CSV table of C-alpha atoms in Angstrom, one decimal:
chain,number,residue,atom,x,y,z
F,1,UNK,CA,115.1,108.3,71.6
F,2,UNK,CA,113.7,111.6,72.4
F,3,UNK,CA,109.7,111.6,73.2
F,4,UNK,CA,107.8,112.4,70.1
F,5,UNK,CA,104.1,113.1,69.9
F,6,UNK,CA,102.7,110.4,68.7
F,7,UNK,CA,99.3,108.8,69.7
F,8,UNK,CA,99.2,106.4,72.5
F,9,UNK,CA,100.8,106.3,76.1
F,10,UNK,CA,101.0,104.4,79.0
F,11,UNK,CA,100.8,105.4,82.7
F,12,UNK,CA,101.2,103.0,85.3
F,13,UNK,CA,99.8,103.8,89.2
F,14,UNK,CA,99.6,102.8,92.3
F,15,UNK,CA,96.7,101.3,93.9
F,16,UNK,CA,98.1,101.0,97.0
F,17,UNK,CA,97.8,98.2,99.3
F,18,UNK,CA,94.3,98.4,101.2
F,19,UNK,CA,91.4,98.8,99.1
F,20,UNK,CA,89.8,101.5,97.8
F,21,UNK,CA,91.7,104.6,100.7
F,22,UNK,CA,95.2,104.4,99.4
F,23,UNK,CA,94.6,105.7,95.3
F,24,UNK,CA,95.8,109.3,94.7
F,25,UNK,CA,92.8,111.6,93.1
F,26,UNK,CA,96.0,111.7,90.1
F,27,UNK,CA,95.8,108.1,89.8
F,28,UNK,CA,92.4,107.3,89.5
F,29,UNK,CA,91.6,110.5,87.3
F,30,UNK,CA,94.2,108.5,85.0
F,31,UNK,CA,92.4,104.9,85.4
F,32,UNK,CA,88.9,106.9,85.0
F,33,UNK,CA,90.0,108.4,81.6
F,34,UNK,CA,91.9,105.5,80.3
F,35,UNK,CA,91.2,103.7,77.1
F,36,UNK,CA,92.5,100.1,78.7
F,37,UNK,CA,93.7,99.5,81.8
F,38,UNK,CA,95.9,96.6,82.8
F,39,UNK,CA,95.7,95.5,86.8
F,40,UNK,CA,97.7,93.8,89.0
F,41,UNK,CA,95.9,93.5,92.0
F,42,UNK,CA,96.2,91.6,95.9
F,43,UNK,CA,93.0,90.1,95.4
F,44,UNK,CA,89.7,89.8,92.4
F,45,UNK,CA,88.0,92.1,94.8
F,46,UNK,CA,90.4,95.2,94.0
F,47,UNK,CA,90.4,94.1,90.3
F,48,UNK,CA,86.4,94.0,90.7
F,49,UNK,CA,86.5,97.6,92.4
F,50,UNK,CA,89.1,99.1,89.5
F,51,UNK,CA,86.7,97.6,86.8
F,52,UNK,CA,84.4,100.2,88.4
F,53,UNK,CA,86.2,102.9,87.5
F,54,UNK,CA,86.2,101.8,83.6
F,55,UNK,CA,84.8,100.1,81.2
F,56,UNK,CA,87.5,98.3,79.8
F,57,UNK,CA,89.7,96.3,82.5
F,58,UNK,CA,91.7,93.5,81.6
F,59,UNK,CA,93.4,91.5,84.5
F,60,UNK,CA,97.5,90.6,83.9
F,61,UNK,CA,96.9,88.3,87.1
F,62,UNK,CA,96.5,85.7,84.0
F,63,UNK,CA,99.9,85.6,83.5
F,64,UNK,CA,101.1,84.2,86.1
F,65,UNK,CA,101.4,80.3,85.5
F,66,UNK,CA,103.3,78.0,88.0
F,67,UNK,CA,106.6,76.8,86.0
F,68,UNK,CA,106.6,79.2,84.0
F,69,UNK,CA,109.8,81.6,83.9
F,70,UNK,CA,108.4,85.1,85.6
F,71,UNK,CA,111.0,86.8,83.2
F,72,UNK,CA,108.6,85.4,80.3
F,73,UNK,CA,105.6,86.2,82.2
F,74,UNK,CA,106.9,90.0,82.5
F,75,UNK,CA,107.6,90.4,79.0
F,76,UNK,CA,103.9,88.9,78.0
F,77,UNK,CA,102.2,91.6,80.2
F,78,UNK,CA,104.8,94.5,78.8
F,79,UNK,CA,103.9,93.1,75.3
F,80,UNK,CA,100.3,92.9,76.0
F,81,UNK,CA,100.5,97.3,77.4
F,82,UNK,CA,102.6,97.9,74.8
F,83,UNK,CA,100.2,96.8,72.0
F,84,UNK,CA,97.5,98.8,72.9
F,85,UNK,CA,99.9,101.8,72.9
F,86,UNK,CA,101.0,101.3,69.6
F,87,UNK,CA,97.3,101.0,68.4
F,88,UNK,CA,97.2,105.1,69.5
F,89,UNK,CA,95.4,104.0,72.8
F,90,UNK,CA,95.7,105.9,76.2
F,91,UNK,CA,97.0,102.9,78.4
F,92,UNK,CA,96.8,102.9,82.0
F,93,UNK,CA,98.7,100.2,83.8
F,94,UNK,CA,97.4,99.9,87.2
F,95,UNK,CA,99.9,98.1,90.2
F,96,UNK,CA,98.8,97.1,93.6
F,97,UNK,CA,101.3,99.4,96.2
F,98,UNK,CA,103.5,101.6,94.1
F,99,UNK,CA,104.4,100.6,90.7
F,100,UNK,CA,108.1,101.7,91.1
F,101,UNK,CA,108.5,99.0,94.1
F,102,UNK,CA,109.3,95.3,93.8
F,103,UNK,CA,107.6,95.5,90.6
F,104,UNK,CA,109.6,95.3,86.9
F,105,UNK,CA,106.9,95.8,84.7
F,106,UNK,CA,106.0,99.3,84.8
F,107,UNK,CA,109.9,100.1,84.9
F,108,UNK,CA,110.5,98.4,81.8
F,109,UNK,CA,106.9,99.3,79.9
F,110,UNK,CA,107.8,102.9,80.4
F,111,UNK,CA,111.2,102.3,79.4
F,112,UNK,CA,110.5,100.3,76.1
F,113,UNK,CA,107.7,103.3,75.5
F,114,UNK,CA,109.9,106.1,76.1
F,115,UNK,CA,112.4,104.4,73.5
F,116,UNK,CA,109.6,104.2,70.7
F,117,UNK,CA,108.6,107.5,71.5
F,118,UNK,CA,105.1,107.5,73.3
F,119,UNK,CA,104.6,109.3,76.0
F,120,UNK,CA,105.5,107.0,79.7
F,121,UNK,CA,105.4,108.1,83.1
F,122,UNK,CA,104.9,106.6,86.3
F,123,UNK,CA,102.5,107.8,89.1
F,124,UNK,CA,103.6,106.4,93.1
F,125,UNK,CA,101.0,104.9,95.0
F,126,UNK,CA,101.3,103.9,99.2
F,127,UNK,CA,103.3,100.5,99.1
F,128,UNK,CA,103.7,97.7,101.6
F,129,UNK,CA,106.7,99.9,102.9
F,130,UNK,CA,104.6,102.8,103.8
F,131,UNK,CA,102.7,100.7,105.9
F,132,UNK,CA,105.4,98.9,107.4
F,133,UNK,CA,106.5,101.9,109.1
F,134,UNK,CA,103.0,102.7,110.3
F,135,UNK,CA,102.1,99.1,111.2
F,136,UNK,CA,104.8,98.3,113.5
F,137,UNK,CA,106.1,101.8,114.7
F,138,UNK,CA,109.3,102.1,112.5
F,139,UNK,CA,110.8,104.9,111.7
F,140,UNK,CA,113.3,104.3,109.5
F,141,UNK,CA,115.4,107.0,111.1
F,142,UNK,CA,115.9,106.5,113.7
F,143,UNK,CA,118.8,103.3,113.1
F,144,UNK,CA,118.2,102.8,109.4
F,145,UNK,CA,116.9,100.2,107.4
F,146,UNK,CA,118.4,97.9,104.8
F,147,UNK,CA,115.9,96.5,102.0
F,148,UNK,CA,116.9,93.3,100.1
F,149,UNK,CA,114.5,91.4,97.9
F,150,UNK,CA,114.8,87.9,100.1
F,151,UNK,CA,116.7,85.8,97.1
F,152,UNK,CA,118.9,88.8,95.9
F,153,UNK,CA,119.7,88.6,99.6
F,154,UNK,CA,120.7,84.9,99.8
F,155,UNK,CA,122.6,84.8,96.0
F,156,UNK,CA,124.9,87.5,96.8
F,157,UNK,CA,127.4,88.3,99.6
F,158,UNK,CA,125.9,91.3,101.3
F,159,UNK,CA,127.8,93.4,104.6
F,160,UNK,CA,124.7,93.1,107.2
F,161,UNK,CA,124.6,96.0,109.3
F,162,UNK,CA,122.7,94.6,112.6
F,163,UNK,CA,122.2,98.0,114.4
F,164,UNK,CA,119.9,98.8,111.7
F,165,UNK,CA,116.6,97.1,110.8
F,166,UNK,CA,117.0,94.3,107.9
F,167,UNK,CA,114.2,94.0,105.6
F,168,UNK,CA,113.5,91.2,103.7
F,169,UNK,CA,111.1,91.2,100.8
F,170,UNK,CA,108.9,88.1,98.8
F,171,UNK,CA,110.2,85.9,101.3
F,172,UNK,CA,107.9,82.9,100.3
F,173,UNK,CA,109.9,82.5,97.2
F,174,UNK,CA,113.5,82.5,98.9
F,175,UNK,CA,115.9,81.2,97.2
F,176,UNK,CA,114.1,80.5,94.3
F,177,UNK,CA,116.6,80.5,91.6
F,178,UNK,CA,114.6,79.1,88.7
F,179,UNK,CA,111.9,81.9,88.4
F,180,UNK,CA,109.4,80.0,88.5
F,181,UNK,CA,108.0,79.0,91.6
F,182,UNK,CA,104.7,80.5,93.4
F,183,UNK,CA,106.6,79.9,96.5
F,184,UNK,CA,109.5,77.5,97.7
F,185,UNK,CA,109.5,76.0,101.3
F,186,UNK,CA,111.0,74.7,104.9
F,187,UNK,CA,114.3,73.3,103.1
F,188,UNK,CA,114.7,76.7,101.1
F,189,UNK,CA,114.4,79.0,104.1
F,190,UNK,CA,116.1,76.6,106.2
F,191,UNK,CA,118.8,77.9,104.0
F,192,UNK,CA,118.2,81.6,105.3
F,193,UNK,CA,117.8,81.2,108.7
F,194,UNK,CA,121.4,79.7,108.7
F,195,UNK,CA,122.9,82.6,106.8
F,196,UNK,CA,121.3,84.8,109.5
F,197,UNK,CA,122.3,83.0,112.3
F,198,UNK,CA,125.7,84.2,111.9
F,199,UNK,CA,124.8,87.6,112.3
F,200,UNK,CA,121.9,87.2,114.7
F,201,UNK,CA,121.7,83.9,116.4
F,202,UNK,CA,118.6,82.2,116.7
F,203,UNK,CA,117.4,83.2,119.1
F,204,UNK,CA,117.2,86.8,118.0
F,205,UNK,CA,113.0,88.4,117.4
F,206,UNK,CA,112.0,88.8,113.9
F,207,UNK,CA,108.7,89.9,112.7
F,208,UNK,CA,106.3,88.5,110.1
F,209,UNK,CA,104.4,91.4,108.3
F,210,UNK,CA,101.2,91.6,106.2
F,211,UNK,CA,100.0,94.6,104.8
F,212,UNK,CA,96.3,94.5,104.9
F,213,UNK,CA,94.2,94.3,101.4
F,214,UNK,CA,90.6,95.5,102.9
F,215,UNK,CA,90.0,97.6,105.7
F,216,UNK,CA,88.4,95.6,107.6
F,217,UNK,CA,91.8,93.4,107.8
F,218,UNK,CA,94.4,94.2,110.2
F,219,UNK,CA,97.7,94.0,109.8
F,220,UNK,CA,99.9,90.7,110.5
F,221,UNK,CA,102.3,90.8,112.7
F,222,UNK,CA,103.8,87.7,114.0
F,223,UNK,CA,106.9,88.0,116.6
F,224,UNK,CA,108.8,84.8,117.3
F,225,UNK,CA,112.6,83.7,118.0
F,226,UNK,CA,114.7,83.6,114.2
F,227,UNK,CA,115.0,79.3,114.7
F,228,UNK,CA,110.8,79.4,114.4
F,229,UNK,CA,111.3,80.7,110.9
F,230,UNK,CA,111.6,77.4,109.5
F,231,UNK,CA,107.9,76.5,110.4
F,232,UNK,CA,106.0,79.7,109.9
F,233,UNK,CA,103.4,80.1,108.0
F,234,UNK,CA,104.7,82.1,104.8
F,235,UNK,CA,102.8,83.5,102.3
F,236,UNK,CA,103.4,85.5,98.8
F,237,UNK,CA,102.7,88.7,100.4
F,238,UNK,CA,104.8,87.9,103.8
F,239,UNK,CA,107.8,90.5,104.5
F,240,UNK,CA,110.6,89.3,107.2
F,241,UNK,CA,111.4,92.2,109.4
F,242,UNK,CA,114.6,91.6,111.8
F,243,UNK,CA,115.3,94.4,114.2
F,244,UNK,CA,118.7,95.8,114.8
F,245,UNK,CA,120.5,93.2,117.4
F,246,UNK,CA,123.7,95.8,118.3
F,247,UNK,CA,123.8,99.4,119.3
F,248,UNK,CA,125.4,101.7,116.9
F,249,UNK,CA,128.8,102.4,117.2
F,250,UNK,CA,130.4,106.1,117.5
F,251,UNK,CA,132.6,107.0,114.9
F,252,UNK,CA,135.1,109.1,117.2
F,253,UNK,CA,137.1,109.9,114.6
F,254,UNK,CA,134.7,111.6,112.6
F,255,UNK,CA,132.9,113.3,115.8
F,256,UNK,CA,136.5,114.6,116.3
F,257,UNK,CA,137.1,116.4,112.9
F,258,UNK,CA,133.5,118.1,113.2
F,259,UNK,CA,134.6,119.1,116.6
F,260,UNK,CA,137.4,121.1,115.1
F,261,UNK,CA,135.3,122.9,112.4
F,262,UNK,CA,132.8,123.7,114.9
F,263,UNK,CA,135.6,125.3,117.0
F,264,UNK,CA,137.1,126.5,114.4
F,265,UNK,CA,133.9,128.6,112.7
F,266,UNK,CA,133.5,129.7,116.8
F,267,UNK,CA,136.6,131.1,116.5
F,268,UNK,CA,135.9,132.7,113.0
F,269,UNK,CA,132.5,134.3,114.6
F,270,UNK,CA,134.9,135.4,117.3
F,271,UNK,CA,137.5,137.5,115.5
């Protein structure tokens, strides 16, 4: 359905991961001059410093209830957005990162307003990738970089490309394939470790990563051998970084063919 102009919308923005120095001046003009605005946040103290930028704040932290489907706890916070834009408010859902990453609620509350025909957009915010990169010194480049969400990863047969980094995402929750777990355990990454064993051995460095919330924080970062996985301390917000364990490999047959069009459009130049 094409976007009438109707009352109410919904724009959802990033917060960005450390309080407070990661919002665009875009996005908090929008939470500013909202009617409602509907957090996520890392922590009450971000939810406390959004509140004061409005008057009305309502937390979708709420939500979230341990064994309790998350598909069902999505589509109570879309429905709760959505309800307030059908009332002709200005809704402003605000995410903690960016609101297009790891995150299905914005994506499908803009979707599902775009079909009724309210105005929907999304506004990006710095997310725990952006400071990835700057934390530990990545540039994603330089070999590449694979992102997997950490049980997408495990349920499905993927082709891992070890000269390139391997990131895993929500890796407290691996393998979690009811939904509805806060996080899983030992036995479930157990699981994981052997599946990247073949690829890696155990005795391979990964990284444990944090993002900090408050800038005060720094970053975690945790380096230890692939078998100490098992026992390390793994929390929501914890991303598994594996570096690449092989050098790239030349493709001499496609070096070869650019060869010849480079001596060929020399030869052009020439005559």
């Amino acid at each position: 359905m094409e976007n009438k102009q109707v009352a109410g919308s919904i724009i959802c923005v990033g917060l960005g991961m450390t309080l407070g120095s990661h919002i665009s001046p875009l996005s908090r003009s929008y939470v500013e001059e909202a009617d409602i605005v509907f957090v996520l946040a890392s922590d009450g103290i971000v939810e406390q410093w959004v509140s004061e930028m409005n008057t009305d704040v309502r937390s979708l932290q709420s939500y979230y209830r341990e064994g309790e489907s998350r598909l069902d706890t999505y589509k109570q916070m879309i429905d709760a957005m959505l309800n307030e834009v059908i009332q002709g408010h200005k809704v402003v859902g605000a995410f903690y990162g960016h609101p297009g990453v790891f995150a299905c609620v914005p994506h499908r509350a803009i979707a599902q307003a775009n079909q009724l025909g309210y105005y929907a957009r999304m506004e990006p915010g710095i997310s725990a990738e952006d400071c990835l990169y700057a934390d530990l010194n990545i540039d994603p480049g330089e070999f590449g970089c694979a992102h997997y969400e950490t049980s997408q990863f495990m349920f499905y047969k993927r082709n891992i490309e070890s000269s390139a980094y391997l990131i895993l995402w929500q890796v407290g929750i691996a393998g979690d394939t009811s939904l509805t777990k806060f996080s899983t355990g030992q036995r479930y990454r157990q699981v994981l470790v052997e599946l990247l064993e073949e690829e890696y051995g155990l005795a391979h460095q990964v990284i444990l990563y944090e993002a900090p919330t408050l800038p005060i924080h720094a970053p975690r970062i945790e380096r230890f051998a692939l078998s100490s996985l098992v026992e390390a301390q793994i929390n929501q917000q914890t991303t598994l970084v594996i570096p690449p364990s092989k050098e790239m490999i030349k493709n001499e047959e496609v070096f070869r063919k650019l060869s010849e069009l480079d001596e060929k459009q020399r030869f052009l130049k020439v005559v």
